[in-house]
Amino acid sequence: MNLPTPEQLIDRLVEQLAPVLGPESPPNLALVGMHTGGVWVMEALVQRLGLQAVPSGVIDTSFYRDDYAQRGLHGDVKPSRIPFEVEGRDILLIDDVLNTGRSVRAAINLLFDYGRPASIRLAVLVDRGGRELPLCVDFTGIRLDQPQVSRIDLLRDETGRLTLEATEKP
Amino acid sequence: MNEQLTEDGRLKHLLTLDGLPARILTQILDTAESFLTVGDKEVKKVPLLRGKAIFNVFFENSTRTRTTFEIAAKRLSADVVNLNIGTSSQSKGETLLDTVANLSAMQADMFVVRHSAAGAAHLIARHVAPHIRVVNAGDGRAAHPTQGLLDMFTLRRFKGGFHTLRVAVVGDVLHSRVARSQIHALTTLGCPEVRVVAPKTLLPRDVESMGVHVFHKMEEGLRDVDAVLMLRLQNERMQGARLPSAGEYYKRWGLTPEKLKFAKPDAIVLHPGPMNRGVEIDSAVADGVQAVILPQVTFGIAVRMAVMSMLAGGQ
């Protein structure tokens, strides 16, 4: 199947986010990217929107996942680093692909263990639908309803170029 | 077939580092790295082991090891029960397996076992129900795998890796389960030169078969090493006159600032604790800039969280 390029989707996210985050971004704003793809999307947004001065952190939700009892610990857990006070922050949570919403649930629980944010909004490159929890997304690159696709992954090569890869159901 | 691994190659029990593949050791160290930042949070817990019951079953006393296992389990949100069996059932004549069967009936999910007899944790692992996990917290002179792992974690953190390291394990190797676990881990992880430095009377006869270089003089054994892994002189395990006196031991084998000068200038000093100051280690070294003994304790919690979380999930 033909997928849009990540650059096109980041353009669309930038259009939506610029009025909200631009030069007049809220003083309590902080960015949080979800390992691994969400961190790449966050880095691209920081570049495009000139958000270098905004505090940012990275999280891995493996320790908060709801499938630990069935599947065990993820083999490649990355350290979470939140180098700012979460208490009272307006947080923009960033991920690459949104599907069931279970990772976002885990991310919200993790963030609350750092403190009580004023708000959390969610930006994703691709919204695949298929939610299993009552969660909505605030900023989206594209909404893709592709029942024949089992997963969509964001990949990054050595040069830093991003691509989307779809795996079709067998 | 390694009894510590599941059929699909994942860690099931942690009994010894002998025979564990480098891939598993590295996975434990990498996972522990992620658990270190859990302590940065306001709530220093993660919910992974919610609803699991972990029994710390200590047939031999150890405040520090039991405490770090307890903290690790609590940070994983498990329920922890501490049992000092040495002072209860065993003294009434109950067998090891009866004790474990009774604790299993109390719906334990994991046993953390310390015992003075080598192989105690293995025996328990062979007899528990399939869903119960066992961690060896030290068995006789045989193994102390989580101590070995936290020492590897400390080495990797301060030295970056293992492939160019020259490491000396110094002291009472004969009685030390820590030394055995360290040597297995170092050789598995690719450390090219592992030395043991000890008097002949404190070395096991077959020590060279473990792939180490043996030294009997500190100035030779410590020359140009990147790390010194000190061992505790185990007075309580000492039967018969293997040594002249604590003072004599200190003179020849105690790590003083003068002897440490034979190592590389940036060499680090580890010690599993509790230290006998003025016996195997001088206070000036123990409190000096090259000592990483307190970071070892902090890292020990993250390493034990990694082990317990890798064992308990995915059943």
Short mmCIF file of N, CA and C in Angstrom, two decimals, chain B residues 108-237:
data_model
loop_
_atom_site.label_atom_id
_atom_site.label_comp_id
_atom_site.label_asym_id
_atom_site.label_seq_id
_atom_site.Cartn_x
_atom_site.Cartn_y
_atom_site.Cartn_z
N ALA B 108 3.03 -17.80 47.19
CA ALA B 108 4.22 -17.06 46.77
C ALA B 108 4.35 -17.11 45.26
N ASP B 109 4.84 -16.03 44.66
CA ASP B 109 5.14 -16.02 43.22
C ASP B 109 6.64 -16.11 42.97
N MET B 110 7.44 -15.70 43.96
CA MET B 110 8.88 -15.71 43.77
C MET B 110 9.57 -15.90 45.12
N PHE B 111 10.63 -16.72 45.10
CA PHE B 111 11.46 -16.88 46.28
C PHE B 111 12.82 -16.26 46.02
N VAL B 112 13.27 -15.44 46.95
CA VAL B 112 14.64 -14.96 46.93
C VAL B 112 15.33 -15.69 48.08
N VAL B 113 16.30 -16.55 47.74
CA VAL B 113 16.80 -17.52 48.71
C VAL B 113 18.27 -17.28 49.03
N ARG B 114 18.56 -17.20 50.32
CA ARG B 114 19.96 -17.23 50.76
C ARG B 114 20.13 -18.42 51.68
N HIS B 115 21.18 -19.20 51.45
CA HIS B 115 21.39 -20.41 52.25
C HIS B 115 22.88 -20.69 52.37
N SER B 116 23.28 -21.26 53.49
CA SER B 116 24.70 -21.56 53.68
C SER B 116 25.16 -22.77 52.89
N ALA B 117 24.21 -23.56 52.36
CA ALA B 117 24.59 -24.75 51.60
C ALA B 117 24.55 -24.46 50.10
N ALA B 118 25.64 -24.82 49.41
CA ALA B 118 25.67 -24.67 47.96
C ALA B 118 24.58 -25.51 47.33
N GLY B 119 23.89 -24.95 46.33
CA GLY B 119 22.87 -25.72 45.62
C GLY B 119 21.48 -25.62 46.22
N ALA B 120 21.31 -24.88 47.32
CA ALA B 120 19.99 -24.80 47.97
C ALA B 120 18.96 -24.18 47.02
N ALA B 121 19.34 -23.09 46.35
CA ALA B 121 18.39 -22.43 45.44
C ALA B 121 18.04 -23.32 44.26
N HIS B 122 19.03 -24.09 43.75
CA HIS B 122 18.76 -25.02 42.65
C HIS B 122 17.75 -26.07 43.08
N LEU B 123 17.94 -26.60 44.29
CA LEU B 123 17.04 -27.63 44.81
C LEU B 123 15.61 -27.09 44.87
N ILE B 124 15.48 -25.87 45.38
CA ILE B 124 14.15 -25.27 45.50
C ILE B 124 13.55 -25.05 44.11
N ALA B 125 14.35 -24.55 43.18
CA ALA B 125 13.85 -24.29 41.82
C ALA B 125 13.32 -25.57 41.17
N ARG B 126 13.94 -26.71 41.48
CA ARG B 126 13.50 -27.98 40.88
C ARG B 126 12.20 -28.49 41.49
N HIS B 127 11.84 -27.98 42.65
CA HIS B 127 10.67 -28.54 43.34
C HIS B 127 9.47 -27.60 43.44
N VAL B 128 9.60 -26.37 43.02
CA VAL B 128 8.46 -25.45 43.13
C VAL B 128 7.52 -25.65 41.94
N ALA B 129 6.28 -25.15 42.09
CA ALA B 129 5.30 -25.20 41.01
C ALA B 129 5.84 -24.39 39.82
N PRO B 130 5.36 -24.73 38.59
CA PRO B 130 5.96 -24.13 37.39
C PRO B 130 5.88 -22.59 37.33
N HIS B 131 4.89 -21.99 37.99
CA HIS B 131 4.76 -20.54 37.88
C HIS B 131 5.66 -19.80 38.88
N ILE B 132 6.29 -20.52 39.82
CA ILE B 132 7.08 -19.85 40.85
C ILE B 132 8.51 -19.64 40.37
N ARG B 133 9.06 -18.47 40.61
CA ARG B 133 10.41 -18.11 40.19
C ARG B 133 11.34 -18.09 41.40
N VAL B 134 12.61 -18.43 41.17
CA VAL B 134 13.59 -18.48 42.26
C VAL B 134 14.81 -17.64 41.90
N VAL B 135 15.21 -16.79 42.84
CA VAL B 135 16.44 -16.01 42.70
C VAL B 135 17.39 -16.43 43.80
N ASN B 136 18.60 -16.79 43.42
CA ASN B 136 19.62 -17.15 44.39
C ASN B 136 20.26 -15.87 44.94
N ALA B 137 20.11 -15.66 46.23
CA ALA B 137 20.74 -14.49 46.87
C ALA B 137 22.00 -14.90 47.62
N GLY B 138 22.61 -16.00 47.18
CA GLY B 138 23.85 -16.48 47.79
C GLY B 138 23.67 -17.88 48.35
N ASP B 139 24.43 -18.85 47.80
CA ASP B 139 24.37 -20.21 48.33
C ASP B 139 25.78 -20.70 48.63
N GLY B 140 26.07 -20.88 49.91
CA GLY B 140 27.37 -21.39 50.34
C GLY B 140 28.51 -20.63 49.69
N ARG B 141 29.48 -21.40 49.17
CA ARG B 141 30.60 -20.78 48.46
C ARG B 141 30.33 -20.74 46.97
N ALA B 142 29.11 -21.14 46.54
CA ALA B 142 28.92 -21.42 45.11
C ALA B 142 28.67 -20.18 44.26
N ALA B 143 27.62 -19.41 44.59
CA ALA B 143 27.25 -18.33 43.67
C ALA B 143 26.49 -17.22 44.40
N HIS B 144 26.64 -16.01 43.90
CA HIS B 144 25.87 -14.86 44.36
C HIS B 144 25.62 -14.02 43.10
N PRO B 145 24.70 -14.54 42.25
CA PRO B 145 24.60 -13.96 40.90
C PRO B 145 24.23 -12.48 40.86
N THR B 146 23.33 -12.01 41.73
CA THR B 146 22.96 -10.59 41.62
C THR B 146 24.12 -9.68 42.04
N GLN B 147 24.97 -10.17 42.97
CA GLN B 147 26.15 -9.38 43.33
C GLN B 147 27.11 -9.31 42.12
N GLY B 148 27.32 -10.47 41.48
CA GLY B 148 28.17 -10.48 40.29
C GLY B 148 27.63 -9.53 39.23
N LEU B 149 26.32 -9.53 39.03
CA LEU B 149 25.72 -8.67 38.02
C LEU B 149 25.86 -7.19 38.36
N LEU B 150 25.68 -6.86 39.63
CA LEU B 150 25.77 -5.43 39.98
C LEU B 150 27.22 -4.96 39.89
N ASP B 151 28.17 -5.88 40.11
CA ASP B 151 29.57 -5.52 39.90
C ASP B 151 29.85 -5.28 38.42
N MET B 152 29.25 -6.12 37.55
CA MET B 152 29.41 -5.91 36.10
C MET B 152 28.77 -4.59 35.67
N PHE B 153 27.61 -4.30 36.27
CA PHE B 153 26.93 -3.04 35.96
C PHE B 153 27.81 -1.86 36.34
N THR B 154 28.45 -1.96 37.52
CA THR B 154 29.31 -0.88 38.00
C THR B 154 30.53 -0.72 37.09
N LEU B 155 31.13 -1.85 36.70
CA LEU B 155 32.29 -1.80 35.80
C LEU B 155 31.91 -1.15 34.47
N ARG B 156 30.77 -1.56 33.91
CA ARG B 156 30.36 -1.04 32.62
C ARG B 156 30.06 0.45 32.70
N ARG B 157 29.44 0.87 33.80
CA ARG B 157 29.11 2.29 33.98
C ARG B 157 30.36 3.15 34.06
N PHE B 158 31.36 2.68 34.80
CA PHE B 158 32.55 3.52 35.02
C PHE B 158 33.62 3.32 33.96
N LYS B 159 33.62 2.15 33.30
CA LYS B 159 34.69 1.84 32.34
C LYS B 159 34.18 1.68 30.92
N GLY B 160 32.88 1.74 30.73
CA GLY B 160 32.33 1.75 29.38
C GLY B 160 32.09 0.39 28.75
N GLY B 161 32.80 -0.64 29.19
CA GLY B 161 32.62 -1.96 28.58
C GLY B 161 33.62 -2.93 29.17
N PHE B 162 33.73 -4.12 28.55
CA PHE B 162 34.57 -5.17 29.13
C PHE B 162 35.73 -5.58 28.24
N HIS B 163 35.68 -5.22 26.94
CA HIS B 163 36.57 -5.86 25.98
C HIS B 163 38.02 -5.42 26.05
N THR B 164 38.32 -4.35 26.78
CA THR B 164 39.72 -3.95 26.91
C THR B 164 40.15 -3.95 28.39
N LEU B 165 39.31 -4.52 29.26
CA LEU B 165 39.58 -4.38 30.70
C LEU B 165 40.56 -5.41 31.23
N ARG B 166 41.37 -4.96 32.18
CA ARG B 166 42.20 -5.86 32.98
C ARG B 166 41.70 -5.72 34.42
N VAL B 167 41.19 -6.82 34.97
CA VAL B 167 40.50 -6.76 36.26
C VAL B 167 41.17 -7.71 37.25
N ALA B 168 41.36 -7.25 38.48
CA ALA B 168 41.92 -8.11 39.53
C ALA B 168 40.87 -8.37 40.61
N VAL B 169 40.65 -9.65 40.91
CA VAL B 169 39.79 -10.05 42.02
C VAL B 169 40.74 -10.40 43.17
N VAL B 170 40.59 -9.68 44.30
CA VAL B 170 41.63 -9.75 45.32
C VAL B 170 41.07 -10.23 46.66
N GLY B 171 41.71 -11.26 47.23
CA GLY B 171 41.40 -11.64 48.60
C GLY B 171 40.97 -13.08 48.74
N ASP B 172 39.97 -13.28 49.60
CA ASP B 172 39.56 -14.62 50.01
C ASP B 172 38.70 -15.29 48.94
N VAL B 173 39.35 -15.71 47.85
CA VAL B 173 38.60 -16.33 46.75
C VAL B 173 38.03 -17.68 47.18
N LEU B 174 38.75 -18.38 48.03
CA LEU B 174 38.34 -19.73 48.43
C LEU B 174 36.92 -19.77 48.99
N HIS B 175 36.62 -18.85 49.90
CA HIS B 175 35.32 -18.88 50.56
C HIS B 175 34.26 -18.03 49.84
N SER B 176 34.64 -17.44 48.69
CA SER B 176 33.80 -16.37 48.15
C SER B 176 32.91 -16.81 47.00
N ARG B 177 31.60 -16.80 47.23
CA ARG B 177 30.65 -17.01 46.14
C ARG B 177 30.62 -15.80 45.22
N VAL B 178 30.94 -14.63 45.80
CA VAL B 178 30.97 -13.41 44.97
C VAL B 178 32.05 -13.55 43.90
N ALA B 179 33.24 -14.02 44.28
CA ALA B 179 34.34 -14.15 43.31
C ALA B 179 33.94 -15.07 42.17
N ARG B 180 33.30 -16.21 42.50
CA ARG B 180 32.91 -17.13 41.44
C ARG B 180 31.95 -16.47 40.46
N SER B 181 30.95 -15.76 40.99
CA SER B 181 30.00 -15.10 40.10
C SER B 181 30.67 -14.02 39.27
N GLN B 182 31.59 -13.27 39.89
CA GLN B 182 32.30 -12.23 39.14
C GLN B 182 33.11 -12.83 38.00
N ILE B 183 33.84 -13.91 38.29
CA ILE B 183 34.72 -14.51 37.28
C ILE B 183 33.90 -15.06 36.11
N HIS B 184 32.78 -15.76 36.42
CA HIS B 184 31.93 -16.27 35.34
C HIS B 184 31.41 -15.12 34.48
N ALA B 185 30.95 -14.05 35.12
CA ALA B 185 30.37 -12.94 34.37
C ALA B 185 31.44 -12.25 33.52
N LEU B 186 32.61 -12.01 34.10
CA LEU B 186 33.67 -11.31 33.36
C LEU B 186 34.10 -12.10 32.13
N THR B 187 34.28 -13.42 32.28
CA THR B 187 34.73 -14.19 31.13
C THR B 187 33.63 -14.26 30.08
N THR B 188 32.37 -14.41 30.51
CA THR B 188 31.26 -14.47 29.55
C THR B 188 31.12 -13.15 28.79
N LEU B 189 31.33 -12.04 29.47
CA LEU B 189 31.13 -10.74 28.84
C LEU B 189 32.35 -10.27 28.05
N GLY B 190 33.37 -11.11 27.96
CA GLY B 190 34.48 -10.82 27.07
C GLY B 190 35.63 -10.05 27.67
N CYS B 191 35.75 -10.03 29.00
CA CYS B 191 36.89 -9.37 29.63
C CYS B 191 38.15 -10.19 29.33
N PRO B 192 39.16 -9.58 28.67
CA PRO B 192 40.30 -10.38 28.19
C PRO B 192 41.27 -10.81 29.29
N GLU B 193 41.30 -10.10 30.41
CA GLU B 193 42.27 -10.52 31.43
C GLU B 193 41.68 -10.41 32.83
N VAL B 194 41.35 -11.56 33.39
CA VAL B 194 40.84 -11.62 34.76
C VAL B 194 41.94 -12.22 35.64
N ARG B 195 42.34 -11.49 36.66
CA ARG B 195 43.36 -11.98 37.58
C ARG B 195 42.74 -12.28 38.93
N VAL B 196 43.29 -13.26 39.62
CA VAL B 196 42.97 -13.40 41.03
C VAL B 196 44.26 -13.21 41.81
N VAL B 197 44.16 -12.45 42.89
CA VAL B 197 45.33 -12.13 43.70
C VAL B 197 45.01 -12.56 45.13
N ALA B 198 45.73 -13.55 45.63
CA ALA B 198 45.41 -14.08 46.96
C ALA B 198 46.55 -14.95 47.47
N PRO B 199 46.60 -15.14 48.79
CA PRO B 199 47.54 -16.14 49.30
C PRO B 199 47.10 -17.54 48.87
N LYS B 200 48.07 -18.45 48.74
CA LYS B 200 47.77 -19.81 48.27
C LYS B 200 46.69 -20.47 49.11
N THR B 201 46.69 -20.17 50.42
CA THR B 201 45.75 -20.84 51.31
C THR B 201 44.31 -20.34 51.11
N LEU B 202 44.12 -19.22 50.40
CA LEU B 202 42.76 -18.70 50.19
C LEU B 202 42.35 -18.81 48.72
N LEU B 203 42.97 -19.75 47.99
CA LEU B 203 42.59 -20.00 46.60
C LEU B 203 42.08 -21.43 46.46
N PRO B 204 40.98 -21.63 45.74
CA PRO B 204 40.56 -22.99 45.46
C PRO B 204 41.59 -23.67 44.55
N ARG B 205 41.75 -24.99 44.68
CA ARG B 205 42.81 -25.68 43.95
C ARG B 205 42.62 -25.58 42.44
N ASP B 206 41.33 -25.57 42.00
CA ASP B 206 41.08 -25.61 40.55
C ASP B 206 40.87 -24.22 39.94
N VAL B 207 41.34 -23.18 40.62
CA VAL B 207 40.96 -21.82 40.22
C VAL B 207 41.39 -21.51 38.79
N GLU B 208 42.54 -22.05 38.36
CA GLU B 208 43.02 -21.72 37.02
C GLU B 208 42.09 -22.25 35.91
N SER B 209 41.34 -23.30 36.24
CA SER B 209 40.43 -23.85 35.23
C SER B 209 39.28 -22.89 34.93
N MET B 210 39.11 -21.85 35.75
CA MET B 210 38.07 -20.85 35.48
C MET B 210 38.55 -19.79 34.51
N GLY B 211 39.77 -19.93 33.99
CA GLY B 211 40.25 -18.98 32.98
C GLY B 211 40.83 -17.71 33.57
N VAL B 212 41.40 -17.81 34.76
CA VAL B 212 41.99 -16.61 35.37
C VAL B 212 43.50 -16.76 35.49
N HIS B 213 44.19 -15.63 35.65
CA HIS B 213 45.63 -15.63 35.91
C HIS B 213 45.83 -15.46 37.41
N VAL B 214 46.68 -16.31 37.98
CA VAL B 214 46.84 -16.31 39.43
C VAL B 214 48.09 -15.53 39.84
N PHE B 215 47.93 -14.67 40.82
CA PHE B 215 49.05 -13.90 41.38
C PHE B 215 49.05 -14.07 42.90
N HIS B 216 50.25 -14.11 43.47
CA HIS B 216 50.34 -14.21 44.93
C HIS B 216 50.92 -12.95 45.54
N LYS B 217 51.38 -12.02 44.71
CA LYS B 217 51.92 -10.76 45.24
C LYS B 217 51.05 -9.60 44.76
N MET B 218 50.67 -8.70 45.68
CA MET B 218 49.81 -7.57 45.33
C MET B 218 50.44 -6.69 44.25
N GLU B 219 51.73 -6.38 44.42
CA GLU B 219 52.35 -5.44 43.47
C GLU B 219 52.37 -6.00 42.04
N GLU B 220 52.42 -7.33 41.91
CA GLU B 220 52.37 -7.93 40.57
C GLU B 220 50.93 -8.04 40.07
N GLY B 221 50.06 -8.48 40.95
CA GLY B 221 48.67 -8.71 40.55
C GLY B 221 47.92 -7.43 40.22
N LEU B 222 48.27 -6.33 40.88
CA LEU B 222 47.54 -5.08 40.66
C LEU B 222 48.13 -4.25 39.53
N ARG B 223 49.30 -4.66 39.01
CA ARG B 223 50.00 -3.80 38.05
C ARG B 223 49.13 -3.53 36.82
N ASP B 224 48.87 -2.24 36.58
CA ASP B 224 48.16 -1.77 35.38
C ASP B 224 46.73 -2.31 35.23
N VAL B 225 46.08 -2.67 36.34
CA VAL B 225 44.69 -3.10 36.19
C VAL B 225 43.76 -1.88 36.12
N ASP B 226 42.59 -2.08 35.48
CA ASP B 226 41.57 -1.03 35.36
C ASP B 226 40.61 -1.04 36.53
N ALA B 227 40.51 -2.18 37.19
CA ALA B 227 39.57 -2.28 38.31
C ALA B 227 40.07 -3.31 39.31
N VAL B 228 39.85 -3.01 40.60
CA VAL B 228 40.21 -3.93 41.68
C VAL B 228 38.92 -4.35 42.37
N LEU B 229 38.60 -5.64 42.30
CA LEU B 229 37.39 -6.16 42.94
C LEU B 229 37.82 -6.81 44.25
N MET B 230 37.67 -6.06 45.33
CA MET B 230 38.08 -6.57 46.64
C MET B 230 37.04 -7.56 47.16
N LEU B 231 37.52 -8.56 47.89
CA LEU B 231 36.61 -9.51 48.54
C LEU B 231 36.70 -9.33 50.04
N ARG B 232 35.62 -9.68 50.73
CA ARG B 232 35.63 -9.61 52.19
C ARG B 232 36.35 -10.83 52.74
N LEU B 233 37.18 -10.60 53.75
CA LEU B 233 37.82 -11.73 54.44
C LEU B 233 36.74 -12.35 55.33
N GLN B 234 36.39 -13.61 55.01
CA GLN B 234 35.22 -14.21 55.65
C GLN B 234 35.61 -14.94 56.93
N ASN B 235 35.78 -14.16 57.97
CA ASN B 235 36.19 -14.74 59.25
C ASN B 235 35.24 -15.83 59.71
N GLU B 236 33.92 -15.62 59.44
CA GLU B 236 32.95 -16.57 59.96
C GLU B 236 33.02 -17.93 59.23
N ARG B 237 33.63 -17.94 58.04
CA ARG B 237 33.76 -19.21 57.33
C ARG B 237 35.15 -19.84 57.53
#
